[in-house]
């Protein structure tokens, strides 16, 4: 039982170190979008590949927008609750 508690505690403390920041995720998504745009310019892929890539791009953009909106809301809440 004690070993399980120690393992759970170790994992719980290690997870924040592994987690990526929203800015890092946005940079990765922007890089992937640039790669996809370059592939579109080359016109070297099939229709199915292109459709799959465009779907992934839409998902990345939606996640990026959601992260940005979340951060804006957090900032607004912080500004509203900080009274000086």
N, CA, C and O atoms as a GROMACS GRO file, in nm:
protein
  336
    1UNK      N    1   0.082  -0.119   0.000
    1UNK     CA    2   0.000   0.000   0.000
    1UNK      C    3   0.087   0.126   0.000
    1UNK      O    4   0.060   0.221  -0.073
    2UNK      N    5   0.191   0.125   0.080
    2UNK     CA    6   0.279   0.240   0.090
    2UNK      C    7   0.352   0.264  -0.042
    2UNK      O    8   0.373   0.379  -0.083
    3UNK      N    9   0.390   0.154  -0.108
    3UNK     CA   10   0.458   0.168  -0.238
    3UNK      C   11   0.366   0.234  -0.340
    3UNK      O   12   0.411   0.318  -0.419
    4UNK      N   13   0.239   0.198  -0.337
    4UNK     CA   14   0.142   0.258  -0.429
    4UNK      C   15   0.125   0.406  -0.405
    4UNK      O   16   0.114   0.484  -0.500
    5UNK      N   17   0.121   0.445  -0.279
    5UNK     CA   18   0.107   0.586  -0.244
    5UNK      C   19   0.230   0.664  -0.289
    5UNK      O   20   0.218   0.775  -0.342
    6UNK      N   21   0.347   0.607  -0.267
    6UNK     CA   22   0.471   0.672  -0.308
    6UNK      C   23   0.477   0.686  -0.460
    6UNK      O   24   0.517   0.790  -0.512
    7UNK      N   25   0.436   0.581  -0.531
    7UNK     CA   26   0.437   0.586  -0.678
    7UNK      C   27   0.339   0.692  -0.729
    7UNK      O   28   0.371   0.768  -0.821
    8UNK      N   29   0.221   0.698  -0.670
    8UNK     CA   30   0.122   0.797  -0.713
    8UNK      C   31   0.172   0.938  -0.686
    8UNK      O   32   0.154   1.028  -0.768
    9UNK      N   33   0.236   0.958  -0.573
    9UNK     CA   34   0.291   1.088  -0.540
    9UNK      C   35   0.402   1.128  -0.637
    9UNK      O   36   0.409   1.243  -0.680
   10UNK      N   37   0.488   1.031  -0.671
   10UNK     CA   38   0.598   1.059  -0.764
   10UNK      C   39   0.544   1.097  -0.902
   10UNK      O   40   0.594   1.190  -0.965
   11UNK      N   41   0.442   1.026  -0.947
   11UNK     CA   42   0.383   1.057  -1.078
   11UNK      C   43   0.315   1.194  -1.074
   11UNK      O   44   0.328   1.272  -1.167
   12UNK      N   45   0.245   1.221  -0.967
   12UNK     CA   46   0.176   1.350  -0.952
   12UNK      C   47   0.272   1.467  -0.952
   12UNK      O   48   0.240   1.574  -1.005
   13UNK      N   49   0.388   1.448  -0.893
   13UNK     CA   50   0.487   1.556  -0.890
   13UNK      C   51   0.562   1.569  -1.021
   13UNK      O   52   0.611   1.677  -1.054
   14UNK      N   53   0.573   1.460  -1.096
   14UNK     CA   54   0.647   1.462  -1.222
   14UNK      C   55   0.565   1.518  -1.337
   14UNK      O   56   0.622   1.572  -1.431
   15UNK      N   57   0.434   1.508  -1.333
   15UNK     CA   58   0.350   1.550  -1.446
   15UNK      C   59   0.364   1.697  -1.481
   15UNK      O   60   0.371   1.728  -1.600
   16UNK      N   61   0.367   1.790  -1.387
   16UNK     CA   62   0.382   1.930  -1.427
   16UNK      C   63   0.513   1.958  -1.501
   16UNK      O   64   0.519   2.050  -1.583
   17UNK      N   65   0.616   1.882  -1.472
   17UNK     CA   66   0.744   1.900  -1.541
   17UNK      C   67   0.732   1.858  -1.686
   17UNK      O   68   0.794   1.919  -1.774
   18UNK      N   69   0.654   1.755  -1.713
   18UNK     CA   70   0.638   1.700  -1.848
   18UNK      C   71   0.542   1.784  -1.931
   18UNK      O   72   0.554   1.786  -2.053
   19UNK      N   73   0.450   1.851  -1.868
   19UNK     CA   74   0.346   1.926  -1.939
   19UNK      C   75   0.405   2.040  -2.021
   19UNK      O   76   0.497   2.109  -1.977
   20UNK      N   77   0.351   2.059  -2.140
   20UNK     CA   78   0.394   2.167  -2.228
   20UNK      C   79   0.313   2.293  -2.200
   20UNK      O   80   0.196   2.287  -2.163
   21UNK      N   81   0.377   2.405  -2.218
   21UNK     CA   82   0.303   2.530  -2.202
   21UNK      C   83   0.219   2.555  -2.328
   21UNK      O   84   0.243   2.496  -2.433
   22UNK      N   85   0.121   2.642  -2.314
   22UNK     CA   86   0.035   2.675  -2.428
   22UNK      C   87   0.116   2.742  -2.539
   22UNK      O   88   0.089   2.720  -2.657
   23UNK      N   89   0.214   2.822  -2.501
   23UNK     CA   90   0.297   2.889  -2.602
   23UNK      C   91   0.376   2.787  -2.682
   23UNK      O   92   0.387   2.800  -2.804
   24UNK      N   93   0.431   2.687  -2.616
   24UNK     CA   94   0.507   2.583  -2.686
   24UNK      C   95   0.415   2.506  -2.781
   24UNK      O   96   0.455   2.473  -2.893
   25UNK      N   97   0.295   2.478  -2.736
   25UNK     CA   98   0.199   2.408  -2.823
   25UNK      C   99   0.164   2.494  -2.944
   25UNK      O  100   0.154   2.442  -3.056
   26UNK      N  101   0.145   2.623  -2.923
   26UNK     CA  102   0.114   2.712  -3.035
   26UNK      C  103   0.228   2.718  -3.135
   26UNK      O  104   0.205   2.721  -3.256
   27UNK      N  105   0.351   2.718  -3.087
   27UNK     CA  106   0.468   2.721  -3.176
   27UNK      C  107   0.474   2.592  -3.257
   27UNK      O  108   0.500   2.596  -3.377
   28UNK      N  109   0.450   2.478  -3.192
   28UNK     CA  110   0.450   2.350  -3.263
   28UNK      C  111   0.341   2.348  -3.370
   28UNK      O  112   0.365   2.304  -3.483
   29UNK      N  113   0.223   2.396  -3.334
   29UNK     CA  114   0.112   2.397  -3.429
   29UNK      C  115   0.143   2.489  -3.547
   29UNK      O  116   0.110   2.455  -3.661
   30UNK      N  117   0.204   2.604  -3.521
   30UNK     CA  118   0.238   2.696  -3.629
   30UNK      C  119   0.342   2.634  -3.722
   30UNK      O  120   0.335   2.651  -3.844
   31UNK      N  121   0.438   2.562  -3.665
   31UNK     CA  122   0.539   2.495  -3.747
   31UNK      C  123   0.475   2.387  -3.833
   31UNK      O  124   0.509   2.372  -3.950
   32UNK      N  125   0.384   2.311  -3.775
   32UNK     CA  126   0.315   2.206  -3.852
   32UNK      C  127   0.230   2.268  -3.963
   32UNK      O  128   0.223   2.214  -4.073
   33UNK      N  129   0.167   2.381  -3.935
   33UNK     CA  130   0.088   2.448  -4.038
   33UNK      C  131   0.176   2.498  -4.151
   33UNK      O  132   0.136   2.492  -4.267
   34UNK      N  133   0.295   2.548  -4.117
   34UNK     CA  134   0.387   2.594  -4.221
   34UNK      C  135   0.433   2.478  -4.308
   34UNK      O  136   0.444   2.492  -4.430
   35UNK      N  137   0.459   2.364  -4.246
   35UNK     CA  138   0.497   2.245  -4.322
   35UNK      C  139   0.385   2.202  -4.415
   35UNK      O  140   0.408   2.169  -4.531
   36UNK      N  141   0.263   2.204  -4.363
   36UNK     CA  142   0.148   2.166  -4.446
   36UNK      C  143   0.128   2.262  -4.562
   36UNK      O  144   0.095   2.220  -4.673
   37UNK      N  145   0.148   2.389  -4.538
   37UNK     CA  146   0.135   2.488  -4.645
   37UNK      C  147   0.240   2.466  -4.752
   37UNK      O  148   0.212   2.478  -4.872
   38UNK      N  149   0.360   2.432  -4.710
   38UNK     CA  150   0.467   2.404  -4.807
   38UNK      C  151   0.431   2.283  -4.892
   38UNK      O  152   0.456   2.282  -5.013
   39UNK      N  153   0.373   2.181  -4.830
   39UNK     CA  154   0.332   2.063  -4.906
   39UNK      C  155   0.222   2.098  -5.005
   39UNK      O  156   0.217   2.043  -5.115
   40UNK      N  157   0.133   2.188  -4.966
   40UNK     CA  158   0.026   2.230  -5.057
   40UNK      C  159   0.083   2.302  -5.179
   40UNK      O  160   0.034   2.285  -5.290
   41UNK      N  161   0.186   2.382  -5.158
   41UNK     CA  162   0.247   2.457  -5.268
   41UNK      C  163   0.315   2.363  -5.367
   41UNK      O  164   0.316   2.388  -5.487
   42UNK      N  165   0.373   2.253  -5.316
   42UNK     CA  166   0.444   2.159  -5.403
   42UNK      C  167   0.351   2.075  -5.489
   42UNK      O  168   0.391   2.027  -5.595
   43UNK      N  169   0.227   2.054  -5.444
   43UNK     CA  170   0.129   1.973  -5.517
   43UNK      C  171   0.180   1.832  -5.546
   43UNK      O  172   0.160   1.780  -5.656
   44UNK      N  173   0.248   1.770  -5.449
   44UNK     CA  174   0.305   1.638  -5.472
   44UNK      C  175   0.230   1.527  -5.400
   44UNK      O  176   0.276   1.412  -5.402
   45UNK      N  177   0.118   1.556  -5.338
   45UNK     CA  178   0.050   1.453  -5.261
   45UNK      C  179  -0.085   1.418  -5.322
   45UNK      O  180  -0.139   1.490  -5.405
   46UNK      N  181  -0.137   1.304  -5.277
   46UNK     CA  182  -0.266   1.257  -5.329
   46UNK      C  183  -0.381   1.332  -5.264
   46UNK      O  184  -0.360   1.407  -5.168
   47UNK      N  185  -0.500   1.312  -5.315
   47UNK     CA  186  -0.617   1.378  -5.260
   47UNK      C  187  -0.647   1.336  -5.117
   47UNK      O  188  -0.684   1.419  -5.034
   48UNK      N  189  -0.632   1.206  -5.089
   48UNK     CA  190  -0.661   1.156  -4.954
   48UNK      C  191  -0.562   1.213  -4.853
   48UNK      O  192  -0.600   1.253  -4.743
   49UNK      N  193  -0.436   1.216  -4.890
   49UNK     CA  194  -0.333   1.272  -4.801
   49UNK      C  195  -0.360   1.419  -4.773
   49UNK      O  196  -0.349   1.467  -4.660
   50UNK      N  197  -0.395   1.488  -4.878
   50UNK     CA  198  -0.422   1.632  -4.866
   50UNK      C  199  -0.543   1.657  -4.777
   50UNK      O  200  -0.541   1.747  -4.693
   51UNK      N  201  -0.648   1.578  -4.795
   51UNK     CA  202  -0.768   1.593  -4.714
   51UNK      C  203  -0.738   1.565  -4.567
   51UNK      O  204  -0.784   1.637  -4.479
   52UNK      N  205  -0.660   1.462  -4.541
   52UNK     CA  206  -0.622   1.427  -4.404
   52UNK      C  207  -0.541   1.539  -4.341
   52UNK      O  208  -0.562   1.575  -4.225
   53UNK      N  209  -0.448   1.594  -4.418
   53UNK     CA  210  -0.363   1.702  -4.367
   53UNK      C  211  -0.446   1.827  -4.336
   53UNK      O  212  -0.424   1.894  -4.235
   54UNK      N  213  -0.540   1.857  -4.423
   54UNK     CA  214  -0.624   1.975  -4.401
   54UNK      C  215  -0.714   1.956  -4.279
   54UNK      O  216  -0.740   2.052  -4.205
   55UNK      N  217  -0.762   1.834  -4.257
   55UNK     CA  218  -0.844   1.806  -4.138
   55UNK      C  219  -0.760   1.824  -4.012
   55UNK      O  220  -0.807   1.882  -3.914
   56UNK      N  221  -0.638   1.775  -4.014
   56UNK     CA  222  -0.549   1.791  -3.899
   56UNK      C  223  -0.520   1.939  -3.874
   56UNK      O  224  -0.513   1.983  -3.759
   57UNK      N  225  -0.504   2.016  -3.981
   57UNK     CA  226  -0.478   2.159  -3.967
   57UNK      C  227  -0.597   2.229  -3.901
   57UNK      O  228  -0.579   2.314  -3.814
   58UNK      N  229  -0.717   2.192  -3.943
   58UNK     CA  230  -0.836   2.252  -3.882
   58UNK      C  231  -0.844   2.220  -3.733
   58UNK      O  232  -0.880   2.306  -3.652
   59UNK      N  233  -0.810   2.097  -3.697
   59UNK     CA  234  -0.811   2.058  -3.556
   59UNK      C  235  -0.706   2.136  -3.478
   59UNK      O  236  -0.733   2.186  -3.369
   60UNK      N  237  -0.586   2.148  -3.536
   60UNK     CA  238  -0.480   2.225  -3.469
   60UNK      C  239  -0.522   2.369  -3.448
   60UNK      O  240  -0.500   2.426  -3.341
   61UNK      N  241  -0.582   2.428  -3.550
   61UNK     CA  242  -0.625   2.568  -3.539
   61UNK      C  243  -0.735   2.584  -3.435
   61UNK      O  244  -0.738   2.683  -3.361
   62UNK      N  245  -0.826   2.487  -3.429
   62UNK     CA  246  -0.934   2.493  -3.329
   62UNK      C  247  -0.876   2.482  -3.188
   62UNK      O  248  -0.919   2.554  -3.098
   63UNK      N  249  -0.781   2.392  -3.169
   63UNK     CA  250  -0.719   2.377  -3.037
   63UNK      C  251  -0.642   2.503  -2.999
   63UNK      O  252  -0.644   2.546  -2.884
   64UNK      N  253  -0.574   2.562  -3.097
   64UNK     CA  254  -0.499   2.685  -3.071
   64UNK      C  255  -0.594   2.798  -3.030
   64UNK      O  256  -0.566   2.872  -2.936
   65UNK      N  257  -0.705   2.810  -3.102
   65UNK     CA  258  -0.804   2.913  -3.068
   65UNK      C  259  -0.861   2.890  -2.928
   65UNK      O  260  -0.882   2.985  -2.853
   66UNK      N  261  -0.886   2.763  -2.894
   66UNK     CA  262  -0.940   2.731  -2.762
   66UNK      C  263  -0.840   2.765  -2.653
   66UNK      O  264  -0.877   2.819  -2.548
   67UNK      N  265  -0.712   2.734  -2.676
   67UNK     CA  266  -0.608   2.768  -2.577
   67UNK      C  267  -0.599   2.918  -2.559
   67UNK      O  268  -0.590   2.968  -2.447
   68UNK      N  269  -0.602   2.991  -2.669
   68UNK     CA  270  -0.592   3.137  -2.661
   68UNK      C  271  -0.713   3.196  -2.588
   68UNK      O  272  -0.698   3.287  -2.506
   69UNK      N  273  -0.832   3.144  -2.616
   69UNK     CA  274  -0.953   3.192  -2.550
   69UNK      C  275  -0.946   3.161  -2.400
   69UNK      O  276  -0.984   3.244  -2.317
   70UNK      N  277  -0.898   3.041  -2.366
   70UNK     CA  278  -0.886   3.002  -2.225
   70UNK      C  279  -0.792   3.098  -2.152
   70UNK      O  280  -0.821   3.141  -2.040
   71UNK      N  281  -0.681   3.131  -2.215
   71UNK     CA  282  -0.585   3.222  -2.152
   71UNK      C  283  -0.641   3.363  -2.138
   71UNK      O  284  -0.614   3.431  -2.039
   72UNK      N  285  -0.719   3.407  -2.236
   72UNK     CA  286  -0.784   3.538  -2.226
   72UNK      C  287  -0.882   3.542  -2.110
   72UNK      O  288  -0.886   3.639  -2.035
   73UNK      N  289  -0.961   3.436  -2.096
   73UNK     CA  290  -1.058   3.430  -1.988
   73UNK      C  291  -0.987   3.427  -1.853
   73UNK      O  292  -1.028   3.496  -1.759
   74UNK      N  293  -0.879   3.348  -1.843
   74UNK     CA  294  -0.803   3.343  -1.718
   74UNK      C  295  -0.749   3.481  -1.682
   74UNK      O  296  -0.750   3.522  -1.566
   75UNK      N  297  -0.700   3.552  -1.784
   75UNK     CA  298  -0.646   3.686  -1.761
   75UNK      C  299  -0.757   3.782  -1.717
   75UNK      O  300  -0.738   3.861  -1.625
   76UNK      N  301  -0.872   3.773  -1.782
   76UNK     CA  302  -0.985   3.859  -1.745
   76UNK      C  303  -1.032   3.832  -1.603
   76UNK      O  304  -1.062   3.925  -1.528
   77UNK      N  305  -1.039   3.705  -1.566
   77UNK     CA  306  -1.081   3.669  -1.430
   77UNK      C  307  -0.980   3.721  -1.329
   77UNK      O  308  -1.016   3.774  -1.224
   78UNK      N  309  -0.852   3.705  -1.362
   78UNK     CA  310  -0.747   3.753  -1.272
   78UNK      C  311  -0.755   3.904  -1.256
   78UNK      O  312  -0.743   3.956  -1.145
   79UNK      N  313  -0.775   3.974  -1.367
   79UNK     CA  314  -0.787   4.121  -1.361
   79UNK      C  315  -0.910   4.163  -1.281
   79UNK      O  316  -0.906   4.261  -1.207
   80UNK      N  317  -1.018   4.089  -1.296
   80UNK     CA  318  -1.141   4.124  -1.225
   80UNK      C  319  -1.131   4.098  -1.075
   80UNK      O  320  -1.191   4.169  -0.995
   81UNK      N  321  -1.055   3.996  -1.038
   81UNK     CA  322  -1.046   3.961  -0.896
   81UNK      C  323  -0.932   4.035  -0.824
   81UNK      O  324  -0.932   4.044  -0.702
   82UNK      N  325  -0.837   4.087  -0.900
   82UNK     CA  326  -0.728   4.164  -0.839
   82UNK      C  327  -0.776   4.308  -0.819
   82UNK      O  328  -0.786   4.385  -0.915
   83UNK      N  329  -0.804   4.343  -0.698
   83UNK     CA  330  -0.845   4.481  -0.668
   83UNK      C  331  -0.738   4.546  -0.581
   83UNK      O  332  -0.695   4.491  -0.479
   84UNK      N  333  -0.699   4.661  -0.624
   84UNK     CA  334  -0.594   4.733  -0.549
   84UNK      C  335  -0.643   4.868  -0.509
   84UNK      O  336  -0.569   4.944  -0.446
   0.00000   0.00000   0.00000
